Structure formats: C-alpha cells, structure tokens
Coordinates of C-alpha atoms in Angstrom, one line a residue:
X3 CA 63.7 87.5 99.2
X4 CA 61.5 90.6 99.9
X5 CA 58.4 90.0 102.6
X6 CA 54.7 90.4 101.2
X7 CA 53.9 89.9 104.9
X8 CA 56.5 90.4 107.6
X9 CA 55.1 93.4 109.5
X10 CA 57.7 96.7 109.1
X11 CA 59.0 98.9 111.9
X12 CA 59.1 102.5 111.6
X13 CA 62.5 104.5 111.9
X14 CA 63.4 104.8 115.7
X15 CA 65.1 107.8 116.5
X16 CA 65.9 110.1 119.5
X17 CA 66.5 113.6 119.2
X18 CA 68.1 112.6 115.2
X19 CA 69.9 109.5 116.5
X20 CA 68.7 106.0 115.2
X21 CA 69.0 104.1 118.5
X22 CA 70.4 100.4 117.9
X23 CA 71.9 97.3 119.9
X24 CA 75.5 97.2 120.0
X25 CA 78.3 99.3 118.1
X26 CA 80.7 96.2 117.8
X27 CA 84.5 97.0 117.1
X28 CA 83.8 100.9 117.7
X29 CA 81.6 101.8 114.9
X30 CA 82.7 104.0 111.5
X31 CA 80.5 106.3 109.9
X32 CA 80.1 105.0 106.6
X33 CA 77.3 104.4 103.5
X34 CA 75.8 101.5 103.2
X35 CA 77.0 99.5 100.7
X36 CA 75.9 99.4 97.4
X37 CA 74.0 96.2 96.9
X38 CA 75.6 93.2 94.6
X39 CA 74.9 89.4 94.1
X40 CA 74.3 88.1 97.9
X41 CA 74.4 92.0 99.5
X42 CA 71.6 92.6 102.3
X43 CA 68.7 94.5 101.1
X44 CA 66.0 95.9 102.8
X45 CA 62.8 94.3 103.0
X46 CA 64.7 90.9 102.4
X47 CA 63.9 88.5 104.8
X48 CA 67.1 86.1 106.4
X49 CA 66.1 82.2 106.4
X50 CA 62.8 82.9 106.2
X51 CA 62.4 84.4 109.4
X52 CA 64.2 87.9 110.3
X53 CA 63.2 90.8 107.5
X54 CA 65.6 93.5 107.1
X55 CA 64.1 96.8 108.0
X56 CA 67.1 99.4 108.4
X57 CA 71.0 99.2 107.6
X58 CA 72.6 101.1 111.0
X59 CA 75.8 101.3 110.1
X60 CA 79.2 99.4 109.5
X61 CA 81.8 98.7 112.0
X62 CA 85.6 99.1 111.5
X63 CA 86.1 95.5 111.3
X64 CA 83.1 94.9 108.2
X65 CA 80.7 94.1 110.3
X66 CA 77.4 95.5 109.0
X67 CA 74.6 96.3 111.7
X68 CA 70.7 96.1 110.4
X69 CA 67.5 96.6 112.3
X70 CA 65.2 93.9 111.8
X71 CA 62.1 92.4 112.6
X72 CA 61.4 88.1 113.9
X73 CA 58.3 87.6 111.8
X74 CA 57.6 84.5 113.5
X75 CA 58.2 86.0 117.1
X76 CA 56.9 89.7 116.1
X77 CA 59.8 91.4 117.5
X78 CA 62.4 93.3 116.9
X79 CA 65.8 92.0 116.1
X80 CA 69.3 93.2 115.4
X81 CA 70.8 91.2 112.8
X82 CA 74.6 91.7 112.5
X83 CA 76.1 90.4 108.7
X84 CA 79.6 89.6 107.7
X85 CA 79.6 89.4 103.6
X86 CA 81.2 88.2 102.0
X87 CA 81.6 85.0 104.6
X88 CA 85.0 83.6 105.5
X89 CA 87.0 83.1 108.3
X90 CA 86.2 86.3 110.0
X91 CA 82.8 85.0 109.7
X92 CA 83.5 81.7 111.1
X93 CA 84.8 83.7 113.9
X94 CA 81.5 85.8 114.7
X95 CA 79.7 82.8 114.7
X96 CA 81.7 81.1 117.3
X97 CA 82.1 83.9 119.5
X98 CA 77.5 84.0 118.7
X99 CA 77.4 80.6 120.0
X100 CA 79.5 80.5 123.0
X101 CA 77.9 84.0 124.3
X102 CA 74.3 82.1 123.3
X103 CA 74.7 80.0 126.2
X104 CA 75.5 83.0 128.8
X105 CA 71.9 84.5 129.5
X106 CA 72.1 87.8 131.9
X107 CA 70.4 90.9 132.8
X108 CA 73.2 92.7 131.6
X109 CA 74.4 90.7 128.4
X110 CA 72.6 91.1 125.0
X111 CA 70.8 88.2 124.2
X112 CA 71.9 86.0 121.1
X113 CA 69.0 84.4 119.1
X114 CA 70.6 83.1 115.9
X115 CA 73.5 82.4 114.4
X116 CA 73.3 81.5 110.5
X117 CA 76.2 80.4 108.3
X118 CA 75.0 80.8 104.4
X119 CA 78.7 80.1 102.8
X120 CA 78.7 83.7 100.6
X121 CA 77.5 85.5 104.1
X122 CA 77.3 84.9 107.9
X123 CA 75.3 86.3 110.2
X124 CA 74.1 86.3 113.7
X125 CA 70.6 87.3 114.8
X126 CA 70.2 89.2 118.5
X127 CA 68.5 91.3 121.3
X128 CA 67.6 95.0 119.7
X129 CA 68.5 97.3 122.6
X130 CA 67.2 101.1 122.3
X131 CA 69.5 103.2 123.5
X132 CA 72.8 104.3 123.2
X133 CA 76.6 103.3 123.8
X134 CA 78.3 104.7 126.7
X135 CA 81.1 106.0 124.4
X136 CA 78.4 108.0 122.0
X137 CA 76.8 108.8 126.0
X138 CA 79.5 110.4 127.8
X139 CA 80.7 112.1 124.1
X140 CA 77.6 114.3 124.0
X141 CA 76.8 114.5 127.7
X142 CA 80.4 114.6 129.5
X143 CA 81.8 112.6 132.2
X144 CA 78.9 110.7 134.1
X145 CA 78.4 111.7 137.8
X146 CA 80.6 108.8 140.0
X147 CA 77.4 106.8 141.3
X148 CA 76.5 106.5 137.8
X149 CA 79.8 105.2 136.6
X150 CA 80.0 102.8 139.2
X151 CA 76.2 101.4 138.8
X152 CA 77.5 100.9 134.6
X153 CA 80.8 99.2 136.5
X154 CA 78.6 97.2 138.5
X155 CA 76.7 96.2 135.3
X156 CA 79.9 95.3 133.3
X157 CA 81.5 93.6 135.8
X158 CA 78.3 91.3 136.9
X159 CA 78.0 90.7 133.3
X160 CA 81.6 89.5 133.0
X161 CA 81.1 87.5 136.2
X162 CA 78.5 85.1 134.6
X163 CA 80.8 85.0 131.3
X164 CA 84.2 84.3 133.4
X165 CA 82.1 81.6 135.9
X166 CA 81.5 79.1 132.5
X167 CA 85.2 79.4 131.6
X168 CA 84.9 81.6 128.8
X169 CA 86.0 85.2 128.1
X170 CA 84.3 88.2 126.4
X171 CA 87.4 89.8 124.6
X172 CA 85.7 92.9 123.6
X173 CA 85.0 94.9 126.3
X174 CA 85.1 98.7 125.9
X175 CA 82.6 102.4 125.8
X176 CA 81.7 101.1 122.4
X177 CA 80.2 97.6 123.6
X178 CA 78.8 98.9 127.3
X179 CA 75.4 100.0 125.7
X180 CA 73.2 102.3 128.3
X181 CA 69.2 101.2 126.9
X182 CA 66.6 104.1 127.1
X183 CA 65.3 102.7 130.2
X184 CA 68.7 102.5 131.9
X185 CA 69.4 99.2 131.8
X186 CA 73.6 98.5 131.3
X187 CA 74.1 95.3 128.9
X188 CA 77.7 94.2 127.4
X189 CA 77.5 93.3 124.0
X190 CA 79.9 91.6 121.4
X191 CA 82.1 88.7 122.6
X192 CA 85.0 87.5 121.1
X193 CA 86.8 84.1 120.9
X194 CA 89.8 84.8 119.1
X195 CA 92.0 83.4 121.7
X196 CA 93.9 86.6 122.0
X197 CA 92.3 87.8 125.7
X198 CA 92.2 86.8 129.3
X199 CA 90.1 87.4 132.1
X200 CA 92.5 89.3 133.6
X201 CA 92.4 91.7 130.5
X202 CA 88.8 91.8 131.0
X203 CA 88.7 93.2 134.4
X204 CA 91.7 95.7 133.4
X205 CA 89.2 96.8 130.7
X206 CA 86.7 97.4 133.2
X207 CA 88.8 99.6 135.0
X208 CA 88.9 101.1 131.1
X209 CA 85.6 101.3 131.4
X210 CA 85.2 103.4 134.7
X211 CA 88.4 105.7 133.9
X212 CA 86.3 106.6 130.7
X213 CA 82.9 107.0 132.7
X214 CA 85.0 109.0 134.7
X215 CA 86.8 111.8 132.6
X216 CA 85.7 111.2 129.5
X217 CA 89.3 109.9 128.3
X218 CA 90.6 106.4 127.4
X219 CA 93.7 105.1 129.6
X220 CA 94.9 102.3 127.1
X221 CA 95.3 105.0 124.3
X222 CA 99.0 104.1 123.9
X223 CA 97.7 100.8 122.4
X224 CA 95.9 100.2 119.0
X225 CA 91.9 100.4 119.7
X226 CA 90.8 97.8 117.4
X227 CA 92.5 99.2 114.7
X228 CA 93.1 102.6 115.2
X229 CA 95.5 104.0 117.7
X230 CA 94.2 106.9 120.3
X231 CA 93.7 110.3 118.6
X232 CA 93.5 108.7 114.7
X233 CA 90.9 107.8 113.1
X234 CA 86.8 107.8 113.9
X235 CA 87.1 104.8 116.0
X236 CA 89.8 106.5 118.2
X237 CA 88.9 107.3 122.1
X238 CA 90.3 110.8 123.5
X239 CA 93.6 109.6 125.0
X240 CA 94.1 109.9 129.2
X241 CA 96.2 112.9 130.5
X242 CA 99.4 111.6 131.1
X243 CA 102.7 113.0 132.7
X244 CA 106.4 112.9 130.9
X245 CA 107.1 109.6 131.5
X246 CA 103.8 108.7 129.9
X247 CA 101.9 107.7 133.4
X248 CA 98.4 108.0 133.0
X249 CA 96.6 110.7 135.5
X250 CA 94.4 109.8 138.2
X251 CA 90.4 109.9 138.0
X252 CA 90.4 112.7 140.8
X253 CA 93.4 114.8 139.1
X254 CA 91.6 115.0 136.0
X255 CA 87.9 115.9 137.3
X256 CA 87.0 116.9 140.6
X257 CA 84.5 115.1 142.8
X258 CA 85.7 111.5 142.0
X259 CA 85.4 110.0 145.5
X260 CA 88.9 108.4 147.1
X261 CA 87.3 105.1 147.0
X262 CA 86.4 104.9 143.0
X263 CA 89.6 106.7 142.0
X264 CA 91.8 104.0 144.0
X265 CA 89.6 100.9 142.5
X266 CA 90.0 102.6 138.9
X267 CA 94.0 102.6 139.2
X268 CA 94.4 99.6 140.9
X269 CA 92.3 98.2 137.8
X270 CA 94.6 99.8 135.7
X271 CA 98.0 98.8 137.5
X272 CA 100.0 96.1 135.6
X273 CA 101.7 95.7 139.3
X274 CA 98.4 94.5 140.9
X275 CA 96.8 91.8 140.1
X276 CA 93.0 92.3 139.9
X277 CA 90.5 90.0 141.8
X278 CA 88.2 87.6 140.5
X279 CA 85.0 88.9 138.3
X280 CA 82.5 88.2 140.8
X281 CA 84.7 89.2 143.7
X282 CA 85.0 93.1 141.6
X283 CA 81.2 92.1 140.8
X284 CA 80.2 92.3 144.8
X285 CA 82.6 95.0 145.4
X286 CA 80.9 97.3 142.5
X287 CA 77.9 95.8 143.9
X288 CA 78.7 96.8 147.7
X289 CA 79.8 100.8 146.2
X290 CA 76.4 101.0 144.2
X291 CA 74.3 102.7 146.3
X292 CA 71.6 105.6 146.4
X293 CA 73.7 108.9 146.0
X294 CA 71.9 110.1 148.9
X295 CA 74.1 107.8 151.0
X296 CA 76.8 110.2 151.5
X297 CA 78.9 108.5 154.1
X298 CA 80.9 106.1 151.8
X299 CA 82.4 109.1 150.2
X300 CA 83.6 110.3 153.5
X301 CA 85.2 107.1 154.5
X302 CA 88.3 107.9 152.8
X303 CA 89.5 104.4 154.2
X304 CA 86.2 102.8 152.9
X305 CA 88.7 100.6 150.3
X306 CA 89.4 97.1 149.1
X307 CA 91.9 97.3 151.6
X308 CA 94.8 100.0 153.6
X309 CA 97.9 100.0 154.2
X310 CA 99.1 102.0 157.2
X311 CA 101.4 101.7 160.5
X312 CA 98.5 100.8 162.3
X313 CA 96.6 99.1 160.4
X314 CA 99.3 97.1 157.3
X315 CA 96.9 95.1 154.4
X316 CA 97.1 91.7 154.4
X317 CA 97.0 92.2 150.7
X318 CA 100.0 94.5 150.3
X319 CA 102.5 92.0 149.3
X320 CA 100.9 92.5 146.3
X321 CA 103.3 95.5 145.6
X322 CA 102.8 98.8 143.9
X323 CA 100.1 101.3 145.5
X324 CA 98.6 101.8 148.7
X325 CA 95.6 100.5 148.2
X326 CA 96.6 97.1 146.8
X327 CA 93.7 95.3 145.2
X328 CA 94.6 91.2 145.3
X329 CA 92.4 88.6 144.8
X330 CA 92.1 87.2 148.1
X331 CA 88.2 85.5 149.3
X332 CA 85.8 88.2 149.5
X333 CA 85.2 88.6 153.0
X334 CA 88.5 89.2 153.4
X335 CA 88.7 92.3 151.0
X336 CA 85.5 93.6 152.0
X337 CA 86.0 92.9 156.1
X338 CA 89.3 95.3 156.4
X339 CA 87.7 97.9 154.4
X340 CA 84.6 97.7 156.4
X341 CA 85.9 97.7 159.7
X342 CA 88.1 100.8 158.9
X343 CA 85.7 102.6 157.4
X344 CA 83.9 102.0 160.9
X345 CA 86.6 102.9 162.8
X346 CA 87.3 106.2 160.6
X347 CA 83.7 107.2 161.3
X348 CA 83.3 106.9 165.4
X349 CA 80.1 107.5 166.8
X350 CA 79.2 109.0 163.3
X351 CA 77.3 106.1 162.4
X352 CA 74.3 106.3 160.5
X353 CA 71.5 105.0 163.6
X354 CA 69.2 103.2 160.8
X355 CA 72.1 101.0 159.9
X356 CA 73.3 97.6 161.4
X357 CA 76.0 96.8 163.0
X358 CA 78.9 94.8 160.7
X359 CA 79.1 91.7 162.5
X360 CA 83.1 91.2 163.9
X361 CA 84.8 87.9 162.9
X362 CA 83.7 84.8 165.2
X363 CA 86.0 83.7 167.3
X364 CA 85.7 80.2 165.6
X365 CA 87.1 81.7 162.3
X366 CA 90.0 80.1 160.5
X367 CA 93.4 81.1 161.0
X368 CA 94.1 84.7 160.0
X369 CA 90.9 86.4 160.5
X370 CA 88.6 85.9 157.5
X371 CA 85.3 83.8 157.7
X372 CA 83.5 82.1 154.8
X373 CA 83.4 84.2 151.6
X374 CA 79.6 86.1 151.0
X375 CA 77.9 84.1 148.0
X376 CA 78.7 85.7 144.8
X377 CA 75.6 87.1 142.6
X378 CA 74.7 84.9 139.6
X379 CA 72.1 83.1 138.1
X380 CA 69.5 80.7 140.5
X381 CA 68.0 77.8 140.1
X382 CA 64.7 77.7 139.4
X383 CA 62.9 74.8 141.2
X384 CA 59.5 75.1 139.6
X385 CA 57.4 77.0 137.9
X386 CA 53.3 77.0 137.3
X387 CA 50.7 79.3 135.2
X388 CA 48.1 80.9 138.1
X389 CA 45.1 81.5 136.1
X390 CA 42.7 82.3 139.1
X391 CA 39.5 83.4 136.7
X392 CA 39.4 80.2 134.9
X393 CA 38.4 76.6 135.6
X394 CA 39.2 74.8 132.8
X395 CA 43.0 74.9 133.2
X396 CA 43.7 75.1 129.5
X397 CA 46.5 77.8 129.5
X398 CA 48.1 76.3 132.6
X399 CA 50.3 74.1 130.6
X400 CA 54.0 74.5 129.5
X401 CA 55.0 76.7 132.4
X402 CA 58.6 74.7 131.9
X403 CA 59.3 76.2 128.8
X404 CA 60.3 79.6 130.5
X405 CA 62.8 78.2 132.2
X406 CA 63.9 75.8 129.6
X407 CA 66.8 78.0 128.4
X408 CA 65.4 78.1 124.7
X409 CA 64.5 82.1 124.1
X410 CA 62.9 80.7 121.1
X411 CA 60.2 78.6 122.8
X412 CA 57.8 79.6 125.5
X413 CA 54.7 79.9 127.7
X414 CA 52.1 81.5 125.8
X415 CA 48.5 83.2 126.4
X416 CA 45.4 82.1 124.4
X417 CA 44.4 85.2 121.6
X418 CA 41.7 87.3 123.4
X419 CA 38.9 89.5 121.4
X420 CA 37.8 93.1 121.7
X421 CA 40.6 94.3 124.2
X422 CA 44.2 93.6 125.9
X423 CA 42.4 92.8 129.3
X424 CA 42.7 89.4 128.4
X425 CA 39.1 90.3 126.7
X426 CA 37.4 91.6 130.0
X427 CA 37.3 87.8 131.1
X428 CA 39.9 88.0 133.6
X429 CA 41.9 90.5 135.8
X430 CA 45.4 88.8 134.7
X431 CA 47.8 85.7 134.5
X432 CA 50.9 85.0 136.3
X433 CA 53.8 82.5 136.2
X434 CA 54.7 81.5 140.2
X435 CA 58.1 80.7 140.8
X436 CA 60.1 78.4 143.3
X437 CA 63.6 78.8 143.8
X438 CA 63.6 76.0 146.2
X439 CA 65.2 78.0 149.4
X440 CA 65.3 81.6 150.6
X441 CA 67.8 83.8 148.6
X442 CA 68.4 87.1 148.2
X443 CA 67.3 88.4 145.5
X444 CA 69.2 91.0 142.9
X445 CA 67.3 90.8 139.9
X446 CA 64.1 89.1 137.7
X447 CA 64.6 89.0 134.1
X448 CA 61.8 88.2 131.9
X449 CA 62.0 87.6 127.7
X450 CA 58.6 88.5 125.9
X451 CA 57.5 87.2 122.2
X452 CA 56.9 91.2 121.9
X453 CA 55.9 94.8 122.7
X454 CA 53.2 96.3 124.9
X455 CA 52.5 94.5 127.7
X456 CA 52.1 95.1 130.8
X457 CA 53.0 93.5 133.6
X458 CA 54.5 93.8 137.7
X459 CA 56.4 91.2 139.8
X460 CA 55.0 90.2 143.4
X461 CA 56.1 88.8 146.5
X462 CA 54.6 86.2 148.7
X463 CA 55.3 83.0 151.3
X464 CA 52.0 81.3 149.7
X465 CA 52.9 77.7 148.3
X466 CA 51.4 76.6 144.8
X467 CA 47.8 74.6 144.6
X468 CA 46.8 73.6 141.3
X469 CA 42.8 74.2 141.5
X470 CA 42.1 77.9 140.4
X471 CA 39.8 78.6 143.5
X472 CA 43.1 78.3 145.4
X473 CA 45.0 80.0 142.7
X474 CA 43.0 83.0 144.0
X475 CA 43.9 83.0 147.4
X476 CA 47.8 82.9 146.0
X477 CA 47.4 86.2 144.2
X478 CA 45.0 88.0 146.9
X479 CA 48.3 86.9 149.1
X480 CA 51.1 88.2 147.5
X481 CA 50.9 91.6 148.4
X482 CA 55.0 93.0 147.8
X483 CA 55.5 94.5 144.7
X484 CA 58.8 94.9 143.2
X485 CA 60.2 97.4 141.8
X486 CA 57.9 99.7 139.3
X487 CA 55.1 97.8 136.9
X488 CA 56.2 98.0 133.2
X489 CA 53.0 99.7 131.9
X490 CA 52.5 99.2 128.0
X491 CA 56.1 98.1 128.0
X492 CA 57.8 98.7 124.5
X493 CA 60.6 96.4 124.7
X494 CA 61.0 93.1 125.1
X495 CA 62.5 92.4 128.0
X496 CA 61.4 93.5 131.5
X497 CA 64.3 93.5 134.3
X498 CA 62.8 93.9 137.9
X499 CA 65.5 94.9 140.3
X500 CA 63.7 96.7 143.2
X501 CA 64.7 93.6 145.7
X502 CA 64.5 94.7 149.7
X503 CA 68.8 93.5 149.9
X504 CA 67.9 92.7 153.6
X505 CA 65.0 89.8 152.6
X506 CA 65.3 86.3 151.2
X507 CA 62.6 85.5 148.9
X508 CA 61.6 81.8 147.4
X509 CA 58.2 82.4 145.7
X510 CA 58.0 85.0 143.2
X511 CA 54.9 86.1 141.0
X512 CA 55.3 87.3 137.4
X513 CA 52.0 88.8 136.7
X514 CA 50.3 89.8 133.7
X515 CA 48.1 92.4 133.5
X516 CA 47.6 93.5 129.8
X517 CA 47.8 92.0 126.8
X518 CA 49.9 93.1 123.6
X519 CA 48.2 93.3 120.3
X520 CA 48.3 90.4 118.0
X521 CA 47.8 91.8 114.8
X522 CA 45.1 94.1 113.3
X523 CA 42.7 92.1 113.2
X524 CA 41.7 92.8 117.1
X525 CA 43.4 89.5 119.0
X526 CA 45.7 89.7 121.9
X527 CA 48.0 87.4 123.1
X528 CA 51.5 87.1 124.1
X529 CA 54.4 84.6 125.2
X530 CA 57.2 84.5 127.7
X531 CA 60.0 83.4 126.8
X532 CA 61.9 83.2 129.5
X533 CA 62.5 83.8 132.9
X534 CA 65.6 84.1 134.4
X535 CA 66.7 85.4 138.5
X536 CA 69.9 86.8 139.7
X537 CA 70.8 86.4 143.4
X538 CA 73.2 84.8 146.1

C-alpha cells in the first residue's frame, strides 16, 4: 500500500556507499528482486506504519535489508523481510523478540517484529555506518587500541545478552557494525539452539584476530554458508603453518602488543576455557585506554595472568599456553596481572597514577578479595522533567515513560512556533535522573522520536524540587558536562560516555537545548524515548 503521506528520505551515501544497519548472515551482492504477489515495494508502507524507502541488499541466507522510515515516530528504520514466510521466518522473529528485550549501548535496537503469514519481518535501529568486515577490507588492519575498544564493545554487548540467559549466535566482522560517529553495536541474534556462550566469546576472539590482520581464524569451518576463500560471503582465511595451526596476531602484523596477541589466542584456544562475558567485558574494559598511555604495552607481563618459576598462575591448570585465560572471579585474573605488571615496571611508575591497593590481610583463603562489579545496565530510581522557565508544570508529566522499557512510548515536548529554541520562550528542558546510590558511571544512552536535536548531559549533587523556581537552581548547579554536546544531532540515539572512571555519580541531567523540526509547517517538538545508564 503506497504512502500519499509518509515523509521520504533521501539516498544516504558515503563516498558511493549506501550506509545501512546490519549486514546479517555476511551480505551477497545481489538485485533486488523483481516484485510479485506479496514482494516489498518501495513506497509501500508495512502495517501501516514503516514506508519502504530503499532495498539495501539481500543476505546469503534470503534475508532482504530495506531502509525505511516510522511514519508515526518520524524516524528512520531498517526493516529486515523474509518472503516468502515460513519457518526461517518464524525463526527471525524469535531470535527479534528475545534480542527486544536486551536494550544496550552497543546492541541495535529492535522495534517490531510482524508475522503477516506470506512474509515476516522485523522492524529496527537504522545505524549509519559501516560493518567492520567492509571497514578493515577497504582500510586494512585497524591500529590495536582500536581493535580492542570494538572488543570492548562486542564483548560488553555480549555481557548484557549472556547475563539474561540467552545467546547471540551470530557474532562475526559482518554483524560488529562501526556507526559514522564511532559507536560499535552487535547486530543480528540468533536462537537456533545451535550456539553457546562459550562460542560467543571464541567468536570474539574471531573478532579481534580479524581487527587485527585483516584475516579470519575459523576459516577451516563453513562461514554461514560459504567456506573461507569461496564465495562473496567468504573472509580471507588466517596464515597457518603445515599442520594447519593458525598464526599469531604479532607474526602476521607487527605492532600487536604482547598483551592483545596473548588474549586473542587464548580466545581462540579449544584448550582454554574462556572466562565469563562480563569478566572478558572488564578486562577489554581495563585494556581500552587512551593510546597515549604507553606503559601497558611495555608491561609485557601486563596479562590475564603468568606463568613463571617465580611467579606459577593460579590459573595454569587450565593447560595449553602460558598465558592461560580461566574463568576464575575477576579480581583474581586482573590482581596477578596487575601486580606483575607493577613489579615488571620498578620505580618506572607513572607519578599521576595510584597505587593498586595489595590484598587485605582479611581476604579469603588464597589471596583474592571480592570480585570488581561487572558493567551493565543500572537501575534507575527516578526520573522528573526540569522545566525551570515555566510555571505551569504542563510538560512535567510522564517523565516514567523513558524508563519504562517501551522504545515506542515516551516523554515528549509541546510543538513550539517560529524556531527550535523551544520558540525563544525558554533556554531548554531536561530529564533529572536518580540512580538511587553513587556508581560509576560508563555510559548514558538516550532514544529520540527523531533527528536534529540538540542536546548535552550534566553532572550535579543537587536533589529534585518540584516547583520551577527551584528547578532553576538545579540546572544553575549542575555544572560537569559529560562528554561532547550532540549539536543538531542526525541520528537518533545519543550515547554519552565521557564519565570521570575515578567519580561516582547519582544525579544526572539530560538536557535539551534545541528542538528538531516537526514538519514544514514551522513546529518543533520532540520525544525521548528512552533513557538507559551503564555502570558498576
């Protein structure tokens, strides 16, 4: 059913590359198929809602990939069709449903997921950018801090999936998508019953390895359908020896620190078993640093753990290499690396650094104190709408849909005339937000109904009042930005992640400062969605 008037999107392309959200099962480069009864057309609009702007592409496993646009929402969509239906539908809806309920910085978002008997099809978060399989093919290898910040990504991404009892299935360079503003999100889940957890942290060792070098270490088994080196949905195979051993990160390229080469391997060992997601969550977490920090490269120790005469790893029962990777508690892991590492460096320490605090002497047998809190979603305590240049409190209510975990219902502004500054009648809105304690803070996601706000996230100790004379002292009092403003923002979903790692913050202010365009007809207004914080 064409649209007389669902607003269109123009073509969006980068340097001849149409950017989209997700490859799925390692895309083919095919036409788009020629359209018969119940076929998707463009301009037809999907139950009554999402219009079909742009077919992408097809995947090798008949997937077809549109860009689209939420009418109702006025953003952009990707809508991803299986026709005719089936079981293999019935499948992609499933796997739609149980990734709906994981929502993460670094997992596309799932909106819809519609089951029309001829044709299936699920509705989710449009991503600009590209994968890091079509990245690191027409760039090269990344640089090893920016392989281990995508690791970091993955891995957290996995850790949220993995902590509800669920696994992603699908995780290689073709679902890692890199957005135009660098943000690393995991996209297509599985449920077919054939994976594990453990396969999904192996992959992310995949994952790195390819990052890496450029190559894919699980070559010698079929990709999805096509086996390494056949096929356009084949990966460059790893550099192996006679007896088909894959090569090492560092023997491949050179520059791969001792650290990241031993975590890839270990990953990648059948002999070791990997740790938990969230444990390989903190570690990546721990390793992603400013590449101005040199020292961790020159800590050859600096590891999940040694093994040497002097100093034998508790976790080298595991068996095969040096560097064993187990899944012992994480202050275990990270402890004998640390205090190695410190050891290894002398009096070389970096004076701006603190000390790493030595176990207590009322520590439990063995060493090892109470695991570090893994990073995952808070709780959010409360939430209110800070309107401090109005007194009537009408757009103060339904603050609690941001947190509701509904993407499809929200908080939204009144429509303000003649100009995004919410009409010249105020300076800006906020949403204040309690997480009920002090925490420390990795990341504030926020979902918009659509493009071109603007907007920052502040800081403050200030405590919620709900008259607007008090609203103003709040906002004159929150003083700490984080991270960059989004300025005319031209996606939909802002991710701050410019935390000070050595505070704890429980109040938080999202604050609005421009308005997006309504329509044409000079209103602006827009809705949040919803609000989301990562931390420990």
């Amino acid at each position: 059913m064409p649209s007389s008037t669902g607003p269109s999107i123009d073509t969006i392309t980068e340097g001849g590359r149409v950017t989209q959200v997700g490859e799925g099962q390692e895309a083919e480069e095919t036409s788009p198929p020629v359209a018969t009864f119940g076929a998707p057309a463009v301009g037809e609009v999907l139950a009554e809602r999402y219009e079909l702007v742009e077919h992408i592409n097809n995947d090798s496993a008949g997937r077809l990939v549109w860009r689209g646009v939420d009418v109702v929402l006025r953003r952009p969509v990707a809508v991803v069709l299986r026709y005719p239906g089936g079981d293999s539908a019935t499948e992609m809806l499933q796997a739609a449903v149980a990734a709906s309920r994981v929502i993460h910085p670094n997992l596309v978002g799932v909106y819809d997921a519609i089951d029309e008997a001829d044709r299936a099809y699920v509705v989710r978060e449009w991503v600009d950018g590209q994968s890091l399989r079509e990245l690191v093919t027409a760039d090269g290898p990344l640089d090893p801090a920016r392989a281990t910040a995508i690791g970091s990504a993955v891995a957290s991404a996995l850790a949220a999936v993995h902590a509800t009892g669920m696994v992603h299935g699908n995780v290689h360079p073709g679902t890692v998508m890199i957005s135009d503003d660098g943000r690393v999100v995991l996209a297509d889940a599985r449920t077919d019953g054939a994976d594990s957890q453990e396969n999904d942290l192996r992959a992310v060792g995949g994952v790195l390895y390819f990052a890496l070098t450029g190559h894919w270490p699980h070559g010698e088994a079929p990709l999805h359908g096509a086996t390494a080196g056949h096929g356009r949905a084949a990966l460059p195979d790893a550099v192996r020896d006679a007896g088909g051993a894959i090569a090492a990160p560092r023997q491949v390229r050179a520059g791969v620190p001792a650290y990241l080469d031993d975590l890839t391997m270990d990953l990648l060992d059948p002999e070791i078993a990997p740790p938990s997601s969230d444990v390989l969550s903190a570690e990546l977490n721990r390793l992603d640093i400013p590449a101005d920090e040199h020292f961790l490269e020159q800590a050859g120790p600096l590891r999940f753990t040694a093994d040497t005469e002097e100093e034998p790893s508790p976790l080298a029962a595991a068996g095969g290499r040096k560097v064993a990777l187990g899944i012992a508690a994480l202050l275990a892991v990270a402890l004998v690396g640390l205090l190695i590492g410190i050891s290894a460096l002398g009096d070389d320490k970096d004076p701006g650094k603190e000390p790493v605090a030595q176990p207590s002497s009322s520590a439990p047998a063995g060493g090892t104190s109470a695991p570090a809190a893994p990073v995952g979603k808070l709780n959010i305590q409360d939430v209110r709408i800070i309107d401090p240049d109005s007194k009537d409190r009408a757009e103060v209510r339904n603050a609690e849909k941001v947190i509701d975990g509904d993407p499809n219902e929200g908080w939204e502004t009144a429509s303000y005339r003649n100009n995004g500054k919410f009409g010249g009648l105020k300076k800006g809105m906020g949403i204040w937000i309690d997480l009920g304690a002090p925490h420390t803070v990795k990341s504030l996601q926020a979902t918009l109904s659509s493009t071109g706000a603007s907007a920052e996230l502040r800081a403050g100790s200030r405590e919620f009042d709900s008259s607007s004379s008090e609203d103003k002292k709040l906002v004159a009092a929150y003083t700490e930005r984080i991270g960059q403003p989004f300025e005319e923002f031209d996606g939909t979903t802002m991710v701050f992640d410019g935390f000070n790692p050595e505070e704890k913050y429980q109040y938080l202010l999202f604050w609005i400062t421009e308005l997006p365009e309504k329509d044409s007809g000079g209103s602006w207004k827009l809705g949040v969605q919803e609000i989301t914080v990562q931390g420990s």
